[in-house]
XYZ file of C-alpha atoms in Angstrom:
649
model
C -21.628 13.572 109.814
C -20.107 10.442 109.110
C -22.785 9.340 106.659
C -22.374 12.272 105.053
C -18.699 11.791 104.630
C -19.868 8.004 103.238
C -22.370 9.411 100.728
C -19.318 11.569 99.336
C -16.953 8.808 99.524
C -20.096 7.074 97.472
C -20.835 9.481 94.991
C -17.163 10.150 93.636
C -16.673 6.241 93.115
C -19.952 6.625 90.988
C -18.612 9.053 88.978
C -15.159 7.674 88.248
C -17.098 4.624 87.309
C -19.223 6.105 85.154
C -16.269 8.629 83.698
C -13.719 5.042 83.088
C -17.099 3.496 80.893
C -17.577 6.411 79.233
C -14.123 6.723 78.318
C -13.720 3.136 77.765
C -16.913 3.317 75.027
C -15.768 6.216 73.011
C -12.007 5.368 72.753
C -13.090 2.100 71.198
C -14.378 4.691 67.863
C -17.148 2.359 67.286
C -20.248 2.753 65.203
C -23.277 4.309 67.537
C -25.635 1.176 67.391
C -22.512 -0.731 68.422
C -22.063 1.816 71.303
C -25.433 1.621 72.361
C -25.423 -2.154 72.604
C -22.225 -2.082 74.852
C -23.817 0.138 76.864
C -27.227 -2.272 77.568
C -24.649 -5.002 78.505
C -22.556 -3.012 80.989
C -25.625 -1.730 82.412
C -27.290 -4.888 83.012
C -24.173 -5.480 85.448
C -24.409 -2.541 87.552
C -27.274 -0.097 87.423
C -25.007 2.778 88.192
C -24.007 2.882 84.742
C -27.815 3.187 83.118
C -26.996 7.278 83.045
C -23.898 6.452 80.970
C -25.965 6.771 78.067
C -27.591 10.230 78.181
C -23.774 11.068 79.853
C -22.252 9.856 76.231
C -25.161 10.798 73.832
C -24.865 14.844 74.962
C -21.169 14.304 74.315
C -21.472 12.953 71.361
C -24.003 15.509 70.341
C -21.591 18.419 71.272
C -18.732 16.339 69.418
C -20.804 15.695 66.205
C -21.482 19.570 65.659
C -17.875 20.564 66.497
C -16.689 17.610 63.655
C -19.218 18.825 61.271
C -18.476 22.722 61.844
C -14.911 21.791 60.983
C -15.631 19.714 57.547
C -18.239 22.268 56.710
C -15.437 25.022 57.255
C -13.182 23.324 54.607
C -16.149 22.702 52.293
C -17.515 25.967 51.734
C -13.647 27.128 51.466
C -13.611 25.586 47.998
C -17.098 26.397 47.516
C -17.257 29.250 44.288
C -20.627 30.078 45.813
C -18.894 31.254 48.427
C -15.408 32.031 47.010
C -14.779 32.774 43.426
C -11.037 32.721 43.645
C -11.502 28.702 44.654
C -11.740 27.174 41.300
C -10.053 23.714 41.448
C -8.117 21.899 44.051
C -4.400 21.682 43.097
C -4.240 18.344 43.499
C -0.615 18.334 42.179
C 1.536 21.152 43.675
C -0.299 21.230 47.065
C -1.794 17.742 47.972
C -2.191 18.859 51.431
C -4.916 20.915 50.347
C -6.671 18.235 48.898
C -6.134 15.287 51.335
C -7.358 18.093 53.944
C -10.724 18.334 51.355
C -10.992 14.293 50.985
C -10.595 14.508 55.506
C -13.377 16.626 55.551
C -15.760 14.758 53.044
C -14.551 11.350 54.899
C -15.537 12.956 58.266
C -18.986 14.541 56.583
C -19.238 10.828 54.951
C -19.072 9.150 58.851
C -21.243 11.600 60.489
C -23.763 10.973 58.065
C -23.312 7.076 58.504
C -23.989 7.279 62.211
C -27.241 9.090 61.663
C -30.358 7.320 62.866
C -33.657 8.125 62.391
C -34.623 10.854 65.062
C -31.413 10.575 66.704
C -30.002 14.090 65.367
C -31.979 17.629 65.355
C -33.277 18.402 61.939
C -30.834 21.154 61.270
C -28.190 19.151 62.248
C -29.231 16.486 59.425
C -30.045 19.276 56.703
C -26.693 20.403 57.098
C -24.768 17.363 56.745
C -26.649 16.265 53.612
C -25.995 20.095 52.562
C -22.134 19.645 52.980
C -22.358 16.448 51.287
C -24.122 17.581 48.208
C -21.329 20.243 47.882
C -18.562 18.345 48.619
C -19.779 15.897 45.309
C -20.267 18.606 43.451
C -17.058 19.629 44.053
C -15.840 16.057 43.628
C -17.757 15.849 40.676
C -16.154 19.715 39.242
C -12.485 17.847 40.480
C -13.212 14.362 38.533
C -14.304 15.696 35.296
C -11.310 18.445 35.399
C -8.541 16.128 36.239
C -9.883 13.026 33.508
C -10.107 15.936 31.242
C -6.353 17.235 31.855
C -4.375 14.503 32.566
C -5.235 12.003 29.696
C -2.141 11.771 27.288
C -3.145 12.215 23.923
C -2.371 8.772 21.797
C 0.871 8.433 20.180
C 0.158 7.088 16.721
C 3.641 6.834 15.118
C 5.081 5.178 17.968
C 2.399 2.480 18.045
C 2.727 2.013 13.611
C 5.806 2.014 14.679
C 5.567 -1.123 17.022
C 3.637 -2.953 14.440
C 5.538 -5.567 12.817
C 5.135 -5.703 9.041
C 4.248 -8.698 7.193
C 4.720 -8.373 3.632
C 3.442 -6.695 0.497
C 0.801 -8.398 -1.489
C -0.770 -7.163 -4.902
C -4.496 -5.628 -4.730
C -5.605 -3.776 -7.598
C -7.230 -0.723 -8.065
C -8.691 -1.156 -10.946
C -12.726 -0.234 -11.026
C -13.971 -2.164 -13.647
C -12.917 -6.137 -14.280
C -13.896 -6.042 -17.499
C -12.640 -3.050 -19.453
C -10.167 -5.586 -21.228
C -7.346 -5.248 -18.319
C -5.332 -3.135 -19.523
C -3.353 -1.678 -16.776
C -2.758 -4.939 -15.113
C 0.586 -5.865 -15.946
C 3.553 -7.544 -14.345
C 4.358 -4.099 -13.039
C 1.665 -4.015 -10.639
C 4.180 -3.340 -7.883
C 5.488 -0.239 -9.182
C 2.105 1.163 -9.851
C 0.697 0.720 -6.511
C -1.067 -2.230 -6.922
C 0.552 -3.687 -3.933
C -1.009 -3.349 -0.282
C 0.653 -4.057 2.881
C -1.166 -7.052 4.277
C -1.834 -5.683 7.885
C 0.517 -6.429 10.374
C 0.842 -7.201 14.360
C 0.457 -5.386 17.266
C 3.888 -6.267 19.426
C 3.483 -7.730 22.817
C 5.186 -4.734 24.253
C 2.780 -1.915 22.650
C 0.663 -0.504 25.517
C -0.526 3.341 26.393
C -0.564 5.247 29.572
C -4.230 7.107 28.630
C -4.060 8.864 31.527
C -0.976 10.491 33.614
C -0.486 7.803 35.821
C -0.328 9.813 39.100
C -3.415 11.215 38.334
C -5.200 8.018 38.137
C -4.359 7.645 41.894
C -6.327 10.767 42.526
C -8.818 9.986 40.253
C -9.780 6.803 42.476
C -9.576 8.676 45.837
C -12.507 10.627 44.661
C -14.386 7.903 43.201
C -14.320 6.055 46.054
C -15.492 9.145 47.829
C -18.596 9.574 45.176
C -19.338 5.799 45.485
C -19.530 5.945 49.264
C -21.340 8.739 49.213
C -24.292 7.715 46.841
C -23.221 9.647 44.179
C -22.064 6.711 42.137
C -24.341 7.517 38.804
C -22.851 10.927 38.298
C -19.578 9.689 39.178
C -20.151 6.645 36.341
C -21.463 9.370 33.886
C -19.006 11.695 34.147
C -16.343 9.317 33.789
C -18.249 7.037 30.659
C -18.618 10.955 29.270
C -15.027 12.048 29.349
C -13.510 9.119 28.522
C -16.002 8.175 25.590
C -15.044 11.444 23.791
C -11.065 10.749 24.521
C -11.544 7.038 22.548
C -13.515 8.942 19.839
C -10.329 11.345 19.654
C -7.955 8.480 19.299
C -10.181 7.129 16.743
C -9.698 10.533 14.984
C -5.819 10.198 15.534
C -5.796 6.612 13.965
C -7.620 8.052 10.815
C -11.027 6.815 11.240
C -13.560 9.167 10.372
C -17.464 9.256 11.343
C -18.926 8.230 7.570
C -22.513 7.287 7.042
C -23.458 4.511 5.254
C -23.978 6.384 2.055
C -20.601 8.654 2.348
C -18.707 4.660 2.272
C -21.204 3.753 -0.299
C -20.506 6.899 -2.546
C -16.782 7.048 -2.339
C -14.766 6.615 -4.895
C -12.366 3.181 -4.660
C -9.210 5.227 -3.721
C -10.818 7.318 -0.843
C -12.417 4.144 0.086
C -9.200 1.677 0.076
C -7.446 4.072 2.628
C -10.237 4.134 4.813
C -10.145 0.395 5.122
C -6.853 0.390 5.521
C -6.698 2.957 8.436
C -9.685 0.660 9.799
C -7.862 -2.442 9.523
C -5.318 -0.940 11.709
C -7.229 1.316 13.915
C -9.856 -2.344 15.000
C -5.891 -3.680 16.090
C -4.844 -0.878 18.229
C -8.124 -0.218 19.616
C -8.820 -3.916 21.220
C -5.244 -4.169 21.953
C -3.569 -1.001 22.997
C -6.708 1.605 23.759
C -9.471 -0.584 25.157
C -6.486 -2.778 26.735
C -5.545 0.628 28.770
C -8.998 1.559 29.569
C -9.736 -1.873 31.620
C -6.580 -1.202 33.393
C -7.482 2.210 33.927
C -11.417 1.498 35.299
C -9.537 -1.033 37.100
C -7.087 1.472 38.599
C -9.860 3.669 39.351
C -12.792 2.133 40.506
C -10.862 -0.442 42.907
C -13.406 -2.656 44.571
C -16.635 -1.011 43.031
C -16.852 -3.618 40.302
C -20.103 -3.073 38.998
C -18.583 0.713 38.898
C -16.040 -0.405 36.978
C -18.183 -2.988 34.609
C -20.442 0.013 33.470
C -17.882 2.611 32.919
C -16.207 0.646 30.862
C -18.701 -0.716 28.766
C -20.231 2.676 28.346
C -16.575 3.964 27.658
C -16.164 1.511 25.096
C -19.266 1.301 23.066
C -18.765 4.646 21.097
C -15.678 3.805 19.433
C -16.827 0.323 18.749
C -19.677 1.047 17.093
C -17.963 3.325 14.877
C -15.801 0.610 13.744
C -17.953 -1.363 13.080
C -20.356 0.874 11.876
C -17.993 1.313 8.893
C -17.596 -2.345 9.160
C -21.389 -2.963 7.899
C -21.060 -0.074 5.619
C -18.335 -1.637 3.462
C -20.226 -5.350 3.871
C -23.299 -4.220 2.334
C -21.874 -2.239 -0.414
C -21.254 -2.779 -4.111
C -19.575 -5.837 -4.511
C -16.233 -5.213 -7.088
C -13.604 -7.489 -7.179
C -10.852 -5.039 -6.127
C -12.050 -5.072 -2.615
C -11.860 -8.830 -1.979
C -8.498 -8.385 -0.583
C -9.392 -5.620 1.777
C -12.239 -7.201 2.927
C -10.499 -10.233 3.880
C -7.938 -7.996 5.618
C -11.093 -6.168 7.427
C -12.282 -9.513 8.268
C -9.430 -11.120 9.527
C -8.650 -7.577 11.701
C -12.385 -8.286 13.112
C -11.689 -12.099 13.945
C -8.840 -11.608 15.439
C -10.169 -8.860 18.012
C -13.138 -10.312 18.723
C -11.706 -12.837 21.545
C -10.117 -10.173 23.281
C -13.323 -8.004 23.089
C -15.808 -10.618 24.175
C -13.169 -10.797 27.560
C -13.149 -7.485 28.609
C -17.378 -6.454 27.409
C -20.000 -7.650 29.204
C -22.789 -5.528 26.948
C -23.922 -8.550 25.537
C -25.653 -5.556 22.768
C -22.435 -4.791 21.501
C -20.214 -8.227 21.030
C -23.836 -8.962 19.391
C -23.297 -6.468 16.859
C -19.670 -7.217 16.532
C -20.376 -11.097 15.343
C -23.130 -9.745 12.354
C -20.695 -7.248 11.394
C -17.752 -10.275 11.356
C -21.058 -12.316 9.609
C -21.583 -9.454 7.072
C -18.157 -8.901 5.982
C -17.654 -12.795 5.674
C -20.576 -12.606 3.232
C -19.084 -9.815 1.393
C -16.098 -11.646 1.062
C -17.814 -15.179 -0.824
C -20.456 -12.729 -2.477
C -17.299 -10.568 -4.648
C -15.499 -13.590 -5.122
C -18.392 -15.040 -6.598
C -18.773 -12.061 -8.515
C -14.941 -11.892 -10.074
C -15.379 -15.841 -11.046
C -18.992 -14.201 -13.123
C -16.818 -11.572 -14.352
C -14.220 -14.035 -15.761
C -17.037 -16.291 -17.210
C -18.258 -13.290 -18.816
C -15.549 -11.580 -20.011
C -16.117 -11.287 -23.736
C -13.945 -8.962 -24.960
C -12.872 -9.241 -28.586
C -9.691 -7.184 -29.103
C -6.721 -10.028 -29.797
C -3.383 -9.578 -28.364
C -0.423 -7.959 -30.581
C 2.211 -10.044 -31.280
C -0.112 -13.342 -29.849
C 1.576 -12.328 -26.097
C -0.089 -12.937 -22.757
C -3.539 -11.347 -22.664
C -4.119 -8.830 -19.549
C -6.871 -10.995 -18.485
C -4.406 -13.819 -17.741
C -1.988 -11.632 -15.857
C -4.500 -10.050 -13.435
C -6.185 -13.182 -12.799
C -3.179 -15.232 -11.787
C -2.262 -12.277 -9.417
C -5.435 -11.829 -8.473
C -5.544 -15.666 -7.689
C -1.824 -15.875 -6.257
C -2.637 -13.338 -3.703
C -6.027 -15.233 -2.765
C -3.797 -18.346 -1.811
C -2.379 -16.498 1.175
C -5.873 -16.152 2.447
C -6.653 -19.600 2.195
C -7.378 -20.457 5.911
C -10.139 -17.686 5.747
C -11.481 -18.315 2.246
C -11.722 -22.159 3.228
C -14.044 -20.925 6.351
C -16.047 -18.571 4.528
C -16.932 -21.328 1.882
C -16.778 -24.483 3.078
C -20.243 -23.944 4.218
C -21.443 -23.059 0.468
C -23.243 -25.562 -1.720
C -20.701 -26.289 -4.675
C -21.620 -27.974 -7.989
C -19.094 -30.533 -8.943
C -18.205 -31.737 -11.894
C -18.314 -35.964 -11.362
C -15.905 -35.995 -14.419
C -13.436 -33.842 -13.825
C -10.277 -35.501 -11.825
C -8.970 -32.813 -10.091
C -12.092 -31.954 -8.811
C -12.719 -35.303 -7.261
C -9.750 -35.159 -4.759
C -11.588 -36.169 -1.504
C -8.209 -33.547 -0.238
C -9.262 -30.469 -2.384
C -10.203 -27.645 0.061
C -13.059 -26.164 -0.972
C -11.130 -22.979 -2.174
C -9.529 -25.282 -4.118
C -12.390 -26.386 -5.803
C -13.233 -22.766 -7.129
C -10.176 -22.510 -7.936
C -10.180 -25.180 -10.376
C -13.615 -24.632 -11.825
C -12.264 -20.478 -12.256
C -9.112 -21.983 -14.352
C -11.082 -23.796 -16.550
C -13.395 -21.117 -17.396
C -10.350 -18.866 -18.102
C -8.710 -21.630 -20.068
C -11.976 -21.560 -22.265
C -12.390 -18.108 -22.492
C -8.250 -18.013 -23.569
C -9.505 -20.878 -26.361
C -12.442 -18.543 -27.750
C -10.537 -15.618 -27.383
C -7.485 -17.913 -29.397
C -9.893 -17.924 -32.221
C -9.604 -13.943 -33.161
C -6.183 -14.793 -34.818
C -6.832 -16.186 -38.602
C -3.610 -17.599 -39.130
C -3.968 -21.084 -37.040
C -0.423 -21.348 -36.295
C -0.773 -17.951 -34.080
C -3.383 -19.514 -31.807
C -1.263 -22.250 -30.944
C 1.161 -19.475 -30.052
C -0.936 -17.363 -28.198
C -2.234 -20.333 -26.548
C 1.131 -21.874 -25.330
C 2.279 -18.540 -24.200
C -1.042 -18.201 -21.951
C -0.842 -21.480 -20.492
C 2.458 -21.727 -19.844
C 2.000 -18.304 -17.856
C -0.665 -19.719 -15.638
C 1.473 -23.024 -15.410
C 4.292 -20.743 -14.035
C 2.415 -19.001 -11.712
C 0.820 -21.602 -10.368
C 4.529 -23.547 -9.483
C 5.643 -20.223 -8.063
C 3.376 -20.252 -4.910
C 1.694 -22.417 -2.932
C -1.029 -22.744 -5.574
C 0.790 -26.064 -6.774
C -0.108 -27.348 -3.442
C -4.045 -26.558 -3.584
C -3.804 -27.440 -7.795
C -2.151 -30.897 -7.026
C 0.375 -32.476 -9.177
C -2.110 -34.149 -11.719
C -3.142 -30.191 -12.411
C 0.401 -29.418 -13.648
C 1.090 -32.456 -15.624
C -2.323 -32.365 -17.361
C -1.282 -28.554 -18.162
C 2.202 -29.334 -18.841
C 0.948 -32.038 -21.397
C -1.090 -29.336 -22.733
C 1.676 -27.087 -23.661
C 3.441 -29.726 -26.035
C 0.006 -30.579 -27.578
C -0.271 -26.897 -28.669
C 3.197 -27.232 -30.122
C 2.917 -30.099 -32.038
C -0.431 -28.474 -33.328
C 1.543 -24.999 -34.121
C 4.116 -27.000 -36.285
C 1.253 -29.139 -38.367
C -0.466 -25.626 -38.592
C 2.185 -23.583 -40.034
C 4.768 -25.266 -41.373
C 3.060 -28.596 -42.820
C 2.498 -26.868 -46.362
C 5.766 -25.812 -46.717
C 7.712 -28.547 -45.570
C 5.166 -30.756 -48.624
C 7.386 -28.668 -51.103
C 10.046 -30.978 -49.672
C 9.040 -34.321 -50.260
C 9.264 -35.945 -54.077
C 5.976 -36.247 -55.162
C 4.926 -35.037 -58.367
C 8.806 -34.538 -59.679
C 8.552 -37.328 -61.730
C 11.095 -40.482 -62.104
C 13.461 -39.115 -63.891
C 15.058 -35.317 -62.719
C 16.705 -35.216 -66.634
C 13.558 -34.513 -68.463
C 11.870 -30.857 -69.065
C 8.993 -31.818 -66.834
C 11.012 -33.161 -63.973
C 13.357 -29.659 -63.896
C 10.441 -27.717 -64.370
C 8.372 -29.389 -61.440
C 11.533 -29.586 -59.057
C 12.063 -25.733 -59.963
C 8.513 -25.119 -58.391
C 9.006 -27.092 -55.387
C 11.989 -25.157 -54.434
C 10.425 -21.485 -55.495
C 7.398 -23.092 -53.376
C 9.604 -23.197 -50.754
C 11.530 -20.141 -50.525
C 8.169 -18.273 -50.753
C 6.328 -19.872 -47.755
C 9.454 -20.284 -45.675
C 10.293 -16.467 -46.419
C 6.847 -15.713 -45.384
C 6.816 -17.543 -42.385
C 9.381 -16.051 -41.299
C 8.685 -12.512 -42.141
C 5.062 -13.006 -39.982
C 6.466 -14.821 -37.243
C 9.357 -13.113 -36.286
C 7.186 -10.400 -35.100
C 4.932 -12.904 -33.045
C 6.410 -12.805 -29.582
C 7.428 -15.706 -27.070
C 8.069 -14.088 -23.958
C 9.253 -17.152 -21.894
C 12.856 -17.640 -23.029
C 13.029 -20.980 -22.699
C 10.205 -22.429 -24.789
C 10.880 -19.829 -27.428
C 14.346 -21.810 -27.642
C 12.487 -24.915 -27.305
C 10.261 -24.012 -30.158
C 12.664 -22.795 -32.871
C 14.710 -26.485 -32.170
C 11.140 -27.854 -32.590
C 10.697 -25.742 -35.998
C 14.422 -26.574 -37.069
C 14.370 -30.090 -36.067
C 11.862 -30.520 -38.478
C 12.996 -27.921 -41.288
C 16.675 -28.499 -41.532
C 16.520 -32.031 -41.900
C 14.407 -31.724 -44.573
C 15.394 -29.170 -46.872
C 19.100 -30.855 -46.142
C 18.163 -33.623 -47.729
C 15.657 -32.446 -50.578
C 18.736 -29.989 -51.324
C 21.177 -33.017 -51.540
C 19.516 -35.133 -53.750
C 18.216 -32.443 -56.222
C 21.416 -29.473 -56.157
C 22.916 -31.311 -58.959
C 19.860 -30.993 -61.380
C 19.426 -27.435 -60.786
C 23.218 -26.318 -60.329
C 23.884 -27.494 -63.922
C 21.394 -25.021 -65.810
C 21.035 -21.201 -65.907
C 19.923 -18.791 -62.694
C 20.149 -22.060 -60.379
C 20.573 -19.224 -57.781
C 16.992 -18.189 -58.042
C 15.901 -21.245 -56.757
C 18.202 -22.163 -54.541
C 18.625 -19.640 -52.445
C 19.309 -20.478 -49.106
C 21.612 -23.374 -47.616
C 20.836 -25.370 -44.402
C 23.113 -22.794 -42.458
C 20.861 -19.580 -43.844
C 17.674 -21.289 -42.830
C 19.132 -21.813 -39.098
C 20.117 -18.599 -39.234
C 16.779 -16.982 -40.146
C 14.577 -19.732 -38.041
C 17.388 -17.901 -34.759
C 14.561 -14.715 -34.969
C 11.519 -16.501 -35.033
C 8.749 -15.323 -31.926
C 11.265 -11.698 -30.919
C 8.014 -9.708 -31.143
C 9.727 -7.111 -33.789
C 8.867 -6.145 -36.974
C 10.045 -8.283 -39.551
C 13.076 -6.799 -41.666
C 15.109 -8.336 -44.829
C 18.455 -9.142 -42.890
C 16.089 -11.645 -41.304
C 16.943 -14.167 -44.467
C 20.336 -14.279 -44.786
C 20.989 -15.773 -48.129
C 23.934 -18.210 -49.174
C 27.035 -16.751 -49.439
C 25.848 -12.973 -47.852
């Protein structure tokens, strides 16, 4: 009896030894290999615990299908298999609901982490891998509706608005250089011919692209697809949705899907807007859009960064390509020099992107593609400037300017040029890598400082400085192409001190030029008034003024006179001078050489004449009257008789 009271005593410290281990191993939660290896160690100390393990393992068992009966409950509940009325989780009014869904997929996710091979019963397994595939597509049904609801659509005017302007600069619209320039004028401005130079995005211009309490969901499922194995769908749904929200954005910015031939077919109007919707659209794209979609992958796809490397760069490609699809369209199009400003703009968009791109994509493919397109449209940019300096070489036309004014050709040039100056940093890139031929005896051009858009500069000027000289020679009456020649050079001289093209020029440029200018004046004066200031001097009067012969010749001189100055004076009034100051300069010029001259002829022959009959016919005018009428010289209007005011009217 009293050994079978000691057995007793035995057998129920056994079992609270082997009830504290058990307890002891599953309040520690631990992973079952982990379990099972505690289990060898605290068996190898007493062999009353080797039964712990079938003790634990039929728990376990019995716990397992009571944990999975429970997830599977929830999952089926939103299951539209099993109930139609279940069509999304509402992640936003009820979150209970949907942390109770992520519980259940967590506590489906651990079961089926603790499997081992031949550890569970084969229905067991088929169901948790069941539950699981529902649950993701479930997941999968949640992720694509909330990326799809919750992404705010992109605020355009707001971000324009947040770009800083930078200033107006001419760009013409003209098709055709050589159609004789006529609607380039200084009024460019007003007609349109002025494009606003880009612009900055501000530091402070950023997007939410997605609601940003949605993003937190948004995560908790990814990391829920991720653990789960269902990473690819989770990537592709994600790269899907979000692609086609960057494409809309695109669409918002004003960038439409053209093929190459669409941008090669369009007309230059249709075509300028699109590049300058581009421009803008390759700014807030690398800065604001793609900006918010790293932050967002980053957001959610925490700690999956291969996850979050993919999706983005799959995310990213389809509006990138599109720019710069329409980048490669414009560089390997017809080359016209009104798009040389554009292009530069495109360009300089590109370049300035293209750091910020190459440090948020890794697809190697597509900042690949981005440098050719930067390449191409570099290329396009040297190619139709080389083509405007052809078209200025070329330009033949043989129409002379009314009046001897400022040809159109000169105008749009020296816009066309002024503008170029303020892309000088790129056009010096672009070329300075092109073979240039220069000319050994040409001074300006052998300034070891002359930037190499300097140098075409130079070599352009010249050829429009011969093409003004041949087109000069339309005018018959010398003394005009002196005229039209001062008034063209003096434009270009004026231009060029108004900008920064003085700088690139150099100071030898504008005293060479400036030189020029009184050269063409000096020849103007020997052209048209040489002949009639020779009626002035006393040759051929004789020695003695008393005689017939003497009157008679001095009578001719003076009618000689009054004819060619009245004549000059009738032709040139209607010339026109449009700078202000070297008209003034001119007519001193013209009367410092006049007056004097007839003053004197007049005061040493008025006697001789005054003394006979109609002395009034031939002297007509007094010093005073020939100021007077040399005052309307070069107003560009018709010439009318109260131009010569005679003596004593």
């Amino acid at each position: 009896m009293a050994a079978t009271n000691t057995d007793v005593a035995a057998s129920a410290v056994d079992d609270r030894v082997l009830s504290t281990a058990q307890q002891i191993v599953k309040s520690l939660n631990t992973p079952k290999e982990v379990r099972e290896d505690m289990l060898l160690i605290l068996s190898s100390f007493d062999n009353r615990l080797s039964s712990i393990s079938s003790l634990i393992n039929s728990d376990d068992s019995k716990t397992k299908n009571d944990r999975l009966d429970a997830a599977e409950k929830v999952i089926l509940r939103w299951d539209p298999n099993f109930d139609v009325s279940r069509r999304s989780l509402n992640w936003e009014d009820s979150p209970d609901e949907a942390a109770e869904y992520l519980s259940a997929v967590d506590d489906i996710v651990r079961l089926v982490e603790d499997l081992s091979i031949g550890s569970e019963s084969t229905e067991f397994v088929d169901r948790a891998e069941n539950a699981i595939q529902m649950a993701m597509c479930r997941l999968e049904s949640e992720f694509r509706h909330i990326l799809i609801q919750s992404a705010v659509p992109l605020d355009a005017e707001r971000l324009y608005g947040s770009i800083r302007r930078v200033h107006l600069s001419f760009a013409s619209n003209y098709s055709e250089i050589d159609d004789e320039f006529e609607n380039f004028g200084e009024d460019s401005r007003s007609s349109g011919r002025f494009h606003e130079r880009g612009g900055t995005i501000g530091e402070d211009s950023w997007v939410d692209l997605i609601h940003p309490d949605a993003a937190v969901d948004l995560s908790e499922i990814a990391d829920r697809m991720i653990r789960s194995g269902y990473e690819k769908e989770c990537v592709q749904v994600y790269s899907t949705v979000r692609r086609d929200a960057l494409d809309e954005c695109l669409a918002i910015l004003g960038v439409e899907r053209l093929s190459i031939e669409e941008v090669q077919k369009s007309d230059w109007k249709f075509l300028d807007e699109k590049m300058k919707k581009w421009i803008q659209a390759v700014k807030v794209t690398v800065r604001v859009i793609l900006v918010g979609e790293k932050r967002l992958c980053d957001q959610i796809f925490n700690g999956a960064n291969e996850s979050k490397e993919i999706c983005f760069n799959e995310t990213a490609k389809g509006c990138v390509m599109q720019l710069l699809n329409f980048g490669e369209a414009v560089a390997i199009g017809k080359r016209s020099p009104e798009k040389l400003f554009r292009i530069l703009d495109m360009y300089d968009a590109l370049a300035g992107v293209l750091p910020d791109l190459e440090a948020m994509v890794s697809d190697e493919f597509l900042i690949s593609e981005a440098h050719e397109v930067l390449s191409g449209l570099g290329e396009a940019a040297t190619g139709t400037f080389a083509e405007f300096e052809k078209a200025i070489e070329s330009e033949n036309s043989k129409k002379a300017m009314q009046n001897a004014e400022i040809h159109p050709l000169i105008r749009y040039v020296m816009n066309y040029v002024r503008l170029l100056v303020d892309y000088s940093k790129t056009m010096n890139s672009l070329l300075e890598d092109e073979e240039r031929s220069v000319n050994d005896n040409d001074d300006d051009l052998q300034l070891e400082s002359t930037s190499p858009l300097a140098h075409r500069l130079l070599m352009l000027l010249s050829s429009l400085e011969s093409n003004l000289v041949d087109k000069s020679k339309l005018y018959e009456d010398v003394g005009m192409q002196f005229i039209f020649l001062m008034n063209n050079i003096l434009y270009i001289v004026k231009k060029v001190k108004d900008c920064e093209l003085a700088q690139l020029l150099g100071s030898n440029w504008l005293r060479r030029h400036s030189g020029q200018i009184r050269q063409y004046e000096t020849s103007y004066l020997r052209a048209s008034w040489s002949k009639v200031l020779c009626c002035l001097k006393d040759e051929g009067i004789g020695g003695s003024t008393s005689n017939a012969a003497s009157k008679t010749a001095l009578k001719e001189k003076f009618k000689n006179f009054n004819a060619g100055f009245e004549e000059i004076c009738r032709v040139q009034t209607s010339w026109k001078v449009s700078d202000a100051q070297l008209r003034d300069e001119l007519i001193i010029s013209v009367s410092e050489k006049v007056i004097p001259a007839y003053r004197s002829f007049l005061g040493r022959f008025r006697n001789q004449l005054e003394s006979g009959r109609h002395s009034g016919k031939y002297i007509k005018y007094t010093p005073d009257d020939l100021e007077n009428s040399l005052s309307d010289l070069f107003e560009g209007s018709p010439a009318v008789s109260h131009h010569l005011r005679r003596k004593g009217t």
